[in-house]
mmCIF file of C-alpha atoms and ligand atoms in Angstrom:
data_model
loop_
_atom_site.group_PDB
_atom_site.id
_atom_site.type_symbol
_atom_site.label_atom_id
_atom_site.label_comp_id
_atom_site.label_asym_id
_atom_site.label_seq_id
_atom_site.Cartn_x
_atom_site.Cartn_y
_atom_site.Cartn_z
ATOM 1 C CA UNK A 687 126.039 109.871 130.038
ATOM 2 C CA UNK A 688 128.598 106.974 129.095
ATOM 3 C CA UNK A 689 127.007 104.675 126.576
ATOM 4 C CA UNK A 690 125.864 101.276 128.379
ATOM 5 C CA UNK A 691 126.480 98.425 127.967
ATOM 6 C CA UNK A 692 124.167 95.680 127.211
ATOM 7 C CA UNK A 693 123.075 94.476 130.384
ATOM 8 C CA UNK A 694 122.686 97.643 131.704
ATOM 9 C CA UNK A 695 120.694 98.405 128.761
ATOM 10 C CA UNK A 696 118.162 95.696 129.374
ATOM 11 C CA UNK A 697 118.290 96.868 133.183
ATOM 12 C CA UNK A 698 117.668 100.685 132.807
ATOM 13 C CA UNK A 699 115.708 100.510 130.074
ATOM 14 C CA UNK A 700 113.636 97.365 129.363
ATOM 15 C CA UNK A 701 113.333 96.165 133.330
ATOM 16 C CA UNK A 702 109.663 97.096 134.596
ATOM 17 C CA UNK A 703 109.490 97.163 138.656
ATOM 18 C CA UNK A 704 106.060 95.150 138.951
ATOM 19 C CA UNK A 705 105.792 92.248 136.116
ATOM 20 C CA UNK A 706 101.675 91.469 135.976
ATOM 21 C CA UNK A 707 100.497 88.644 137.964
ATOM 22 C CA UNK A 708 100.973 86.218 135.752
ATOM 23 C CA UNK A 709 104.646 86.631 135.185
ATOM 24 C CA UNK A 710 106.255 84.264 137.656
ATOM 25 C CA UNK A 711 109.830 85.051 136.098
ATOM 26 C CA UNK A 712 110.029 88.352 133.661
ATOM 27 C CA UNK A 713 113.514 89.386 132.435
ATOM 28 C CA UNK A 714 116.577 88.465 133.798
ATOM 29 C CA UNK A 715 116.744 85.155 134.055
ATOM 30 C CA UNK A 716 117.365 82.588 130.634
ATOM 31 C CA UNK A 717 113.639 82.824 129.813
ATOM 32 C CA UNK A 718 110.509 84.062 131.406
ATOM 33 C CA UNK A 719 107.619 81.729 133.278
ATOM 34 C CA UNK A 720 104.372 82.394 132.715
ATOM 35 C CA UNK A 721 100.498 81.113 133.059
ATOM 36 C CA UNK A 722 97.998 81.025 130.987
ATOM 37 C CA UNK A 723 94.390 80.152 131.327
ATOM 38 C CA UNK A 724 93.339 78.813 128.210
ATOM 39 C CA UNK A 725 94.440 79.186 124.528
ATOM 40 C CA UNK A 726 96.708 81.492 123.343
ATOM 41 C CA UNK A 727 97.302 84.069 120.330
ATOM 42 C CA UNK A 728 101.021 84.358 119.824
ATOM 43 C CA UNK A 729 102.511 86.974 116.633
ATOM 44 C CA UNK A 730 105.521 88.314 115.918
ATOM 45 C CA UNK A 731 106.817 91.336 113.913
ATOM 46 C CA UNK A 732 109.647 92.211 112.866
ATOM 47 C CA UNK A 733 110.482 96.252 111.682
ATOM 48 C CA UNK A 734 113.666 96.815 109.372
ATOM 49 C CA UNK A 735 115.453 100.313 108.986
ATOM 50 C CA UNK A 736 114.954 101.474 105.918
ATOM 51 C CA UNK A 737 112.217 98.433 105.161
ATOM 52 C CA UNK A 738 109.323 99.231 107.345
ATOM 53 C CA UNK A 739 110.754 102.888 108.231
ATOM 54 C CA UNK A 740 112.936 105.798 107.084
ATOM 55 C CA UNK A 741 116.299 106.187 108.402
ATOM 56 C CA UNK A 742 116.307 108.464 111.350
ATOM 57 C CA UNK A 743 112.552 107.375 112.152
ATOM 58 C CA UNK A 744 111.969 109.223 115.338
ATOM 59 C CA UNK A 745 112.835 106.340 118.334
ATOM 60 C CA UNK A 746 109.915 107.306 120.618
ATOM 61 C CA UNK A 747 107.237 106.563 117.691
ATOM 62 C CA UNK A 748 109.423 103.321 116.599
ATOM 63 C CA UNK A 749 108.874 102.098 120.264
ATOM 64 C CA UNK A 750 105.684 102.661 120.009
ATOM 65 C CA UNK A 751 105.252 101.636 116.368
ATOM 66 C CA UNK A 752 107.065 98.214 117.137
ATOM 67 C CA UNK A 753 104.404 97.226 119.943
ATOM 68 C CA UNK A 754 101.318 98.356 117.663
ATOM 69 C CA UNK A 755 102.187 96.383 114.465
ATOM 70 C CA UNK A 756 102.001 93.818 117.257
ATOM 71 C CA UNK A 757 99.010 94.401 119.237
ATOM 72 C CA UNK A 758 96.827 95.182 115.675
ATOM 73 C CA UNK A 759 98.119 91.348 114.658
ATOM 74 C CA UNK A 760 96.450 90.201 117.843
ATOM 75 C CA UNK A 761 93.317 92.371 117.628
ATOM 76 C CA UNK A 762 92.602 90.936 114.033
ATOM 77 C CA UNK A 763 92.097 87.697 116.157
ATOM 78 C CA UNK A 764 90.176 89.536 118.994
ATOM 79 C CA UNK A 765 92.836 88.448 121.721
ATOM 80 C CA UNK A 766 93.438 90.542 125.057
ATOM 81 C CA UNK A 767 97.148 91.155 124.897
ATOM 82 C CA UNK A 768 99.015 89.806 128.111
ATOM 83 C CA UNK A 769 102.910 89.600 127.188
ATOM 84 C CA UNK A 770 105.622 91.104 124.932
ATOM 85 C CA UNK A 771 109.188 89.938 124.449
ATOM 86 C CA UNK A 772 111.627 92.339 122.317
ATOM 87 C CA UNK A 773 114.634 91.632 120.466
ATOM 88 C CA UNK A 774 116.996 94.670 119.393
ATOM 89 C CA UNK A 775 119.983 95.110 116.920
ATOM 90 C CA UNK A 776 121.382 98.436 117.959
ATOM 91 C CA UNK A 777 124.034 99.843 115.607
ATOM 92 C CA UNK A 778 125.171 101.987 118.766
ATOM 93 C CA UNK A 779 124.434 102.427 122.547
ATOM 94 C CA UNK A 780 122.654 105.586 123.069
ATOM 95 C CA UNK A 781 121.712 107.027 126.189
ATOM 96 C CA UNK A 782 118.652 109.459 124.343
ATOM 97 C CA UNK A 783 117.866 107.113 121.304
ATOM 98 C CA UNK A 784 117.048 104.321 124.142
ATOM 99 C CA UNK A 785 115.067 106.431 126.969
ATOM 100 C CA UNK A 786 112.981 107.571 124.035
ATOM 101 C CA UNK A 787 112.465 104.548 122.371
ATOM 102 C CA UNK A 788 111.477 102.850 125.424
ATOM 103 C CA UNK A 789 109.291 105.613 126.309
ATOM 104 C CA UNK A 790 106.998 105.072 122.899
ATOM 105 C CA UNK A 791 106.970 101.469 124.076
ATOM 106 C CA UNK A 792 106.114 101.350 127.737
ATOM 107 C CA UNK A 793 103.300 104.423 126.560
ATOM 108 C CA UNK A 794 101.635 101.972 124.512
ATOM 109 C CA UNK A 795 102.390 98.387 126.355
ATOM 110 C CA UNK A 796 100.808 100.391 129.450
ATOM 111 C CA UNK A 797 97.817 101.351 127.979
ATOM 112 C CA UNK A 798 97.344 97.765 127.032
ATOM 113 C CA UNK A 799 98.391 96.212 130.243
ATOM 114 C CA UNK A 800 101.263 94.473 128.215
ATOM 115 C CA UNK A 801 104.246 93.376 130.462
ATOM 116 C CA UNK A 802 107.501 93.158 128.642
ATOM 117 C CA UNK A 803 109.113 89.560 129.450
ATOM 118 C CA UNK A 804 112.007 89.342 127.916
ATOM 119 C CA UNK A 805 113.960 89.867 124.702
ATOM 120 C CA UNK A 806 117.658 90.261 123.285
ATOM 121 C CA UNK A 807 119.716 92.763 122.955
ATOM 122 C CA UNK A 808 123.109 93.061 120.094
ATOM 123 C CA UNK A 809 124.943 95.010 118.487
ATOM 124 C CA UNK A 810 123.868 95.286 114.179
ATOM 125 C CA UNK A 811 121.710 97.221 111.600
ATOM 126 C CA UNK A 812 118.735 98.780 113.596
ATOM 127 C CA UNK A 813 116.093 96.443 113.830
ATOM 128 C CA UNK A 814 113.099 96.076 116.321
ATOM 129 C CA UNK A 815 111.344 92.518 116.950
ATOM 130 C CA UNK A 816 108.420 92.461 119.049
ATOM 131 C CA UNK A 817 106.821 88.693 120.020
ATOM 132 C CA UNK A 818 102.921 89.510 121.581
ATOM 133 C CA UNK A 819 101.204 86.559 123.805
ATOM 134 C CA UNK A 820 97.264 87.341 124.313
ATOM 135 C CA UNK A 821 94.719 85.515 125.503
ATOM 136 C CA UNK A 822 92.562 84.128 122.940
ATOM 137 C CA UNK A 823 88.940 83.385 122.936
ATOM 138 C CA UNK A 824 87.105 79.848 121.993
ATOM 139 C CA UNK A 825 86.223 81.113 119.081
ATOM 140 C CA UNK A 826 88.730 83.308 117.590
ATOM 141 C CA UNK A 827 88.348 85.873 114.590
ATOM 142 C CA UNK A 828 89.936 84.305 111.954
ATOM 143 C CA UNK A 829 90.556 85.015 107.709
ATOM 144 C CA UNK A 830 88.580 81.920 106.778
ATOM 145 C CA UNK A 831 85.246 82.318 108.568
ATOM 146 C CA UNK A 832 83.949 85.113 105.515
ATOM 147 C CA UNK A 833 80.802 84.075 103.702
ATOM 148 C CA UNK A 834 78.711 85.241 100.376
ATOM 149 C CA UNK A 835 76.408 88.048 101.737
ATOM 150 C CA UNK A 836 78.536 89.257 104.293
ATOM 151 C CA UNK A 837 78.745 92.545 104.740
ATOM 152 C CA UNK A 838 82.781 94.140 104.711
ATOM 153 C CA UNK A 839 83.305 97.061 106.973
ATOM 154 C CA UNK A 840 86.624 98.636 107.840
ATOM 155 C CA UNK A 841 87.642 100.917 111.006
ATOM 156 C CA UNK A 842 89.189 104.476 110.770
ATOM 157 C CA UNK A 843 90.325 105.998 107.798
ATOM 158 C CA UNK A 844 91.959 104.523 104.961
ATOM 159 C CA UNK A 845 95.170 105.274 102.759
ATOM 160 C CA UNK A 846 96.695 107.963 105.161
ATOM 161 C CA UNK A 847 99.806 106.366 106.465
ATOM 162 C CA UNK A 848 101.089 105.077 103.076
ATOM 163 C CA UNK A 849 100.162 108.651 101.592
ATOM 164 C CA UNK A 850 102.697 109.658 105.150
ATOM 165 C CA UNK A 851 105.683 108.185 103.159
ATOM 166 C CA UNK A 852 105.833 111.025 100.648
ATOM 167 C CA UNK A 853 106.437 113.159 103.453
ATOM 168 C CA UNK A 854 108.501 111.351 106.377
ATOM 169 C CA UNK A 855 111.885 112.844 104.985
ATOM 170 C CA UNK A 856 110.990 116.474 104.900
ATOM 171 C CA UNK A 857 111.687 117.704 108.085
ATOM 172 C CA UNK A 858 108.340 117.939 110.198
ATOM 173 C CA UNK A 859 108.592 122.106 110.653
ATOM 174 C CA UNK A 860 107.817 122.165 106.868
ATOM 175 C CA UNK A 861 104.921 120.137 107.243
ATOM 176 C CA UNK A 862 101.669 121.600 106.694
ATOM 177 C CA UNK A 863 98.624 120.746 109.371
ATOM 178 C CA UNK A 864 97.640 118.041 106.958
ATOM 179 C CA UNK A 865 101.389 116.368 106.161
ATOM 180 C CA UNK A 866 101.826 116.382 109.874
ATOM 181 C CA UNK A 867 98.243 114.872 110.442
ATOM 182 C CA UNK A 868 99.177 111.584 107.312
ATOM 183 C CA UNK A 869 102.772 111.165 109.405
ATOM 184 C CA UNK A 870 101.417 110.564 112.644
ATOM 185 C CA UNK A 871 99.043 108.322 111.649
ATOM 186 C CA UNK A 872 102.159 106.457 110.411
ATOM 187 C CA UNK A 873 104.077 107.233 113.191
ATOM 188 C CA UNK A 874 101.665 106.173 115.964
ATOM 189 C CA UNK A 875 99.310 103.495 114.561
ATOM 190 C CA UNK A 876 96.401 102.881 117.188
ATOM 191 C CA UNK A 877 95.848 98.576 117.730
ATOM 192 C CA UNK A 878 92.177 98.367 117.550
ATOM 193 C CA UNK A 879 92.122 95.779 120.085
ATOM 194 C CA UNK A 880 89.188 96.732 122.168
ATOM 195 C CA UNK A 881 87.233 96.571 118.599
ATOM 196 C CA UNK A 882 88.518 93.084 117.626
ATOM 197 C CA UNK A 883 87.134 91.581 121.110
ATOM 198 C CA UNK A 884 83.857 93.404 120.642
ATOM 199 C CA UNK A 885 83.669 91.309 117.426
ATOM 200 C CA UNK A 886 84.552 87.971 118.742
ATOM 201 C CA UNK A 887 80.766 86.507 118.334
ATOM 202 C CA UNK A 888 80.046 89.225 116.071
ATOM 203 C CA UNK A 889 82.114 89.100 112.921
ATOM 204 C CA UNK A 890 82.264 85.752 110.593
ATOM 205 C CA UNK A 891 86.150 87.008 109.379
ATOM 206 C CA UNK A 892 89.046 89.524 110.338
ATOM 207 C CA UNK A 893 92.171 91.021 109.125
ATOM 208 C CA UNK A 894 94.255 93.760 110.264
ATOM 209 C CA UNK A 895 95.576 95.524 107.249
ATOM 210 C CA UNK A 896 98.979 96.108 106.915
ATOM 211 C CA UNK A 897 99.752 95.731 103.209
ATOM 212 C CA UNK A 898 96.767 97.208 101.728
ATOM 213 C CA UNK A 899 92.825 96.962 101.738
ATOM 214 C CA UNK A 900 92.690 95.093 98.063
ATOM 215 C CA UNK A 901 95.843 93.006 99.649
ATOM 216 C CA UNK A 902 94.056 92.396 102.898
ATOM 217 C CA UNK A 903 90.570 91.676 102.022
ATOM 218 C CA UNK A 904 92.297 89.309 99.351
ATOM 219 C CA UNK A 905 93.395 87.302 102.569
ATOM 220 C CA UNK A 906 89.956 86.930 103.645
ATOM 221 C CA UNK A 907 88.772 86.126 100.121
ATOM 222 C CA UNK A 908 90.795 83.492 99.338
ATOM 223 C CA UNK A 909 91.025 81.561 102.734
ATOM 224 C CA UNK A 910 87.014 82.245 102.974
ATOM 225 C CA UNK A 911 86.392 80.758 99.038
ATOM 226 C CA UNK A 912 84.789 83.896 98.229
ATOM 227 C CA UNK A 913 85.220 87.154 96.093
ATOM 228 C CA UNK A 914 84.482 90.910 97.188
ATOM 229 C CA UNK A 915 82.918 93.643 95.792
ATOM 230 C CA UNK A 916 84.070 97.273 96.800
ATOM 231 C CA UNK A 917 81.970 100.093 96.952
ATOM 232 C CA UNK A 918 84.648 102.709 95.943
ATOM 233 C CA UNK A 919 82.292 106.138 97.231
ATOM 234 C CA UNK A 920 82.196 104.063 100.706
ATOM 235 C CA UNK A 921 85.988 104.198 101.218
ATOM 236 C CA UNK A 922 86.800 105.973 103.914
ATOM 237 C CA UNK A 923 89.192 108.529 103.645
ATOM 238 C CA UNK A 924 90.448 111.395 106.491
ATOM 239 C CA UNK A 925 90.226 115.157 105.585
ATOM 240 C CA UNK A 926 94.392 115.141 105.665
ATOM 241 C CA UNK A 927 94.376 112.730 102.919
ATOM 242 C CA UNK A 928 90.935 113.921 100.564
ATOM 243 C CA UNK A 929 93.157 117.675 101.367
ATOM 244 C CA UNK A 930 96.273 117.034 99.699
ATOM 245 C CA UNK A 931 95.988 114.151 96.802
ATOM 246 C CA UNK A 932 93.057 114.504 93.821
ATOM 247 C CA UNK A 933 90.326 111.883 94.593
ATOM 248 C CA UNK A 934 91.917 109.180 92.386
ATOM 249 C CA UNK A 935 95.348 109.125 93.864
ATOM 250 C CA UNK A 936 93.389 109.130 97.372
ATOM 251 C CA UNK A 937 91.572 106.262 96.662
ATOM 252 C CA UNK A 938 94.608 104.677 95.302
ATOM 253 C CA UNK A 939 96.080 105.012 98.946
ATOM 254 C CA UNK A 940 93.260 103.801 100.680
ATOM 255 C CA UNK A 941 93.037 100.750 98.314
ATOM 256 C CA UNK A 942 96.781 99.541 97.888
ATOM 257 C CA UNK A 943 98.751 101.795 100.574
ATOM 258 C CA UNK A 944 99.523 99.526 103.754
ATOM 259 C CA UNK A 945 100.702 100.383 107.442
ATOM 260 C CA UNK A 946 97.026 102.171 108.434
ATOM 261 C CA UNK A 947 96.540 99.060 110.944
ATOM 262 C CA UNK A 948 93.113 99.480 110.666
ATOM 263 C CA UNK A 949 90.835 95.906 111.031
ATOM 264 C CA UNK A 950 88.995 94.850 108.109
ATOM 265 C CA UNK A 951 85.905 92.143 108.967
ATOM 266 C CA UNK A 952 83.094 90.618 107.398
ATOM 267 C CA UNK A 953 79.581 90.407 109.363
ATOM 268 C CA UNK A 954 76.219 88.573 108.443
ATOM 269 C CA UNK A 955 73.882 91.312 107.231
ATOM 270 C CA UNK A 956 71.607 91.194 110.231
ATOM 271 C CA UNK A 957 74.385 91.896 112.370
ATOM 272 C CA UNK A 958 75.598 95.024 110.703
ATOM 273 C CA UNK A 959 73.638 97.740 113.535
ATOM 274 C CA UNK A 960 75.000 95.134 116.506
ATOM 275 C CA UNK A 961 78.573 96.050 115.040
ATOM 276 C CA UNK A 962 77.994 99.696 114.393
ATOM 277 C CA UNK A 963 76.507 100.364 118.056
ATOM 278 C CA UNK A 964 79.805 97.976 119.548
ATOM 279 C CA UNK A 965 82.067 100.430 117.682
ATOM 280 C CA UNK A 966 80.035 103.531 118.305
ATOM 281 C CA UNK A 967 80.523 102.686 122.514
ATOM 282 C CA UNK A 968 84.093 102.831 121.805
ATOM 283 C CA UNK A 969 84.436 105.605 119.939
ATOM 284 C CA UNK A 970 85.799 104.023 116.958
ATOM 285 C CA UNK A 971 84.199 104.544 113.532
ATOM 286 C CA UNK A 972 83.216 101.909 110.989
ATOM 287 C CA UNK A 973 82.468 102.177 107.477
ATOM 288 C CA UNK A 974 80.361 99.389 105.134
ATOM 289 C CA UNK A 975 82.369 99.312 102.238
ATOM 290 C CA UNK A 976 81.129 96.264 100.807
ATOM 291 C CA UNK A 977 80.169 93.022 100.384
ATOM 292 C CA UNK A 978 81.526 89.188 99.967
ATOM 293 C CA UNK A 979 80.543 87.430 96.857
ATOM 294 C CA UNK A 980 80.394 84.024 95.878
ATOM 295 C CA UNK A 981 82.529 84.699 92.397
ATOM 296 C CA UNK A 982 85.690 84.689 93.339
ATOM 297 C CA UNK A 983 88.501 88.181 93.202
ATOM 298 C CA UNK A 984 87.405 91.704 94.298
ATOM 299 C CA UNK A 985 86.398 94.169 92.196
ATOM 300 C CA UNK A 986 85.341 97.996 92.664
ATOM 301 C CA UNK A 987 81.915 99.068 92.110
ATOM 302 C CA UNK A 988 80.640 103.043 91.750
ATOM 303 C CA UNK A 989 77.526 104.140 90.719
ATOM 304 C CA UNK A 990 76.524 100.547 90.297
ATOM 305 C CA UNK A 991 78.966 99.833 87.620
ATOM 306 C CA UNK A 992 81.469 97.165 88.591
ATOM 307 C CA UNK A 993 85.447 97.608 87.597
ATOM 308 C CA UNK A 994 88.493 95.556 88.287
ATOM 309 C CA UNK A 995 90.999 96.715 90.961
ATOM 310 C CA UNK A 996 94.697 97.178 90.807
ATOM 311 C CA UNK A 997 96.173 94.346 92.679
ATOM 312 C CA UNK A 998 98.482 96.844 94.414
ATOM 313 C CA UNK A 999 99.919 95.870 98.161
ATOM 314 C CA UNK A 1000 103.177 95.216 99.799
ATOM 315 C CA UNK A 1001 104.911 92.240 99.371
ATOM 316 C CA UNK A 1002 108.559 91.963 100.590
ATOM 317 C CA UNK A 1003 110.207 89.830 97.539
HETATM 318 P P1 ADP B 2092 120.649 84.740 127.477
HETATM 319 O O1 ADP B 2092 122.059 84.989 127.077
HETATM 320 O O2 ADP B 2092 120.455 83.701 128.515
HETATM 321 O O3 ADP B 2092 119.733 84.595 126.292
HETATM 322 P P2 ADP B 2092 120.468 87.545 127.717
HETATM 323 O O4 ADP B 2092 121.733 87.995 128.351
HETATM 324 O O5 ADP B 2092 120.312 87.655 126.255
HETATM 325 O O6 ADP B 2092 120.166 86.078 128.212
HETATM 326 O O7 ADP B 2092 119.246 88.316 128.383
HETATM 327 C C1 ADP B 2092 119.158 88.482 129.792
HETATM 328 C C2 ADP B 2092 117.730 88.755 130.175
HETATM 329 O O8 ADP B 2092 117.332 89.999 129.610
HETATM 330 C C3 ADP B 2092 116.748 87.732 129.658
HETATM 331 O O9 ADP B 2092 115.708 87.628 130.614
HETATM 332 C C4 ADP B 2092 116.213 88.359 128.392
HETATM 333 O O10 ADP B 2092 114.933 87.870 128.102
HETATM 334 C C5 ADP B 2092 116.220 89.832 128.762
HETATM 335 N N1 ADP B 2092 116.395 90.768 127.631
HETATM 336 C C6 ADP B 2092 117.465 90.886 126.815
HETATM 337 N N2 ADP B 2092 117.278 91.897 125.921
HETATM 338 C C7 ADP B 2092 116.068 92.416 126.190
HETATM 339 C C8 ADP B 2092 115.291 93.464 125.621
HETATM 340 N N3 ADP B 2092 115.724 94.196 124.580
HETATM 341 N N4 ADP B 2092 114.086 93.709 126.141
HETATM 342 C C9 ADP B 2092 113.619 92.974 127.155
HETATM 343 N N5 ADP B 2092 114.292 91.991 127.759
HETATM 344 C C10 ADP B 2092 115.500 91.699 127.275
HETATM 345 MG MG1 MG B 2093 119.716 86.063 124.872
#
């Protein structure tokens, strides 16, 4: 197939028949026209090649990737995802690279209802943007509602994407069950966004974490004026990752490795069963690994004994 050409890139590739009800204009003309019913959570995110993934990153799980970075950002806040726009810089038109990386998108952006609305598209060094428009509720999730006493729980496991970056660039038939298992949790990050809605109401303070639990819950911390103490044996980590690293270097993942997209939230005590049974009805697992503290910083605590924590994370500068 000749290469396209921009416009018929955006045409045979980023064009959806049926634009959701609320799309009065979707792509193709200068911007899109949409309505809203109330407030709205708006993020963007942007993914670099060679910053935020390998070179040659698969383009079917960098579709999908693009969209979840995006969707977790919103269900940190507990929004319902409505709209995505997407800008692209391409080095090269091709045919396969685009049908699969559209393919990782529209997977995910249809399981979440998400209509694409626009975007732009150029020639440059391959980089993905995604903008995501949800609706927001009254009272949104937010990094400052955390108080002293709250308990901190996380979803999923921890640690096993970042631990996935030791083995991205050997070739995936050389991986062994439990390689394979740490890349696809990098590869195809799962938005809890049916979790952060059950928590509107529920949870005093969210975060999804990208850079890193210590990073993360640091967020919370410091915007909530309190501290955090860690209850290292609580951490949860997956069988892939406890398999292949000793227990300190898995623990190390889990408390300073990012890109798990896993929610991090504080609840009152007495509301610490309401959250487990909302998580347990949709199939997502949540783990008490702690709890806020009026003293400020976060520190680890095993076998009752508290100890500082590297302040490990990702920063970009
Ligand atoms: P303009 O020059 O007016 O900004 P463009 O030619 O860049 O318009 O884009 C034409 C239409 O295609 C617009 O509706 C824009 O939002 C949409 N679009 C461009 N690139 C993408 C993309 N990668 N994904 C989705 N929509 C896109
Ligand atoms: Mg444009």
């Amino acid at each position: 197939m000749a290469a396209p050409g921009e416009f018929e890139i955006i045409e045979r590739y980023f064009t959806q028949s049926l634009p959701a009800q609320s799309v009065r204009v979707g792509i193709g003309d200068d911007a899109a026209i949409v309505s809203a019913d109330g407030p709205l959570a708006i993020a963007v995110d942007m993914l670099v090649e060679g910053r935020h993934f390998p070179v040659g990153f698969a383009p079917d799980a960098l579709g999908f990737r693009a969209l979840a970075v995006n969707l977790s950002d919103l269900a940190a806040v507990g929004a319902r995802p409505l709209w995505a726009t997407l800008a692209l810089s391409l080095p090269a038109s091709d045919p396969a690279w685009l049908d699969a990386f559209a393919g990782g998108f529209f997977r995910l952006a249809n399981q979440h209802g998400v209509a694409l609305i626009g975007g732009d598209t150029t020639r440059g060094p391959l980089t993905v943007t995604v903008g995501i428009f949800g609706a927001a509720a009254a009272t949104p999730l937010l990094r400052s509602g955390g108080r002293a006493g709250d308990r901190i729980f996380v979803s999923g496991t921890l640690g096993d994407a970042s631990a996935a970056l030791e083995h991205l660039a050997t070739p995936p038939a050389q991986h062994s069950d439990e390689a394979a298992a740490l890349c696809a949790r990098f590869a195809w990050p799962q938005p809890r966004v049916a979790l952060g809605q059950a928590l509107i109401g529920v949870a005093r303070a969210a975060i999804d974490i990208s850079d890193g639990l210590v990073a993360d819950l640091g967020h919370i911390c410091r915007q909530s004026g309190v501290g955090a103490i860690v209850e290292l044996d609580a951490l949860p980590l997956s069988p892939a990752l406890t398999a292949l690293y000793p227990a300190g270097r898995a623990e190390a993942f889990a408390l300073g490795g990012g890109d798990d997209y896993e929610l991090c939230f504080t609840v009152p005590p007495a509301a610490a069963d309401e959250v487990r049974r909302a998580a347990e009805a949709l199939g997502i697992a949540v783990s008490d690994i702690g709890e806020l503290t009026a003293a400020p910083g976060i520190r680890g605590r095993r076998d009752g004994r508290t100890e500082p924590l590297p302040a490990a994370g990702f920063t970009h500068f």
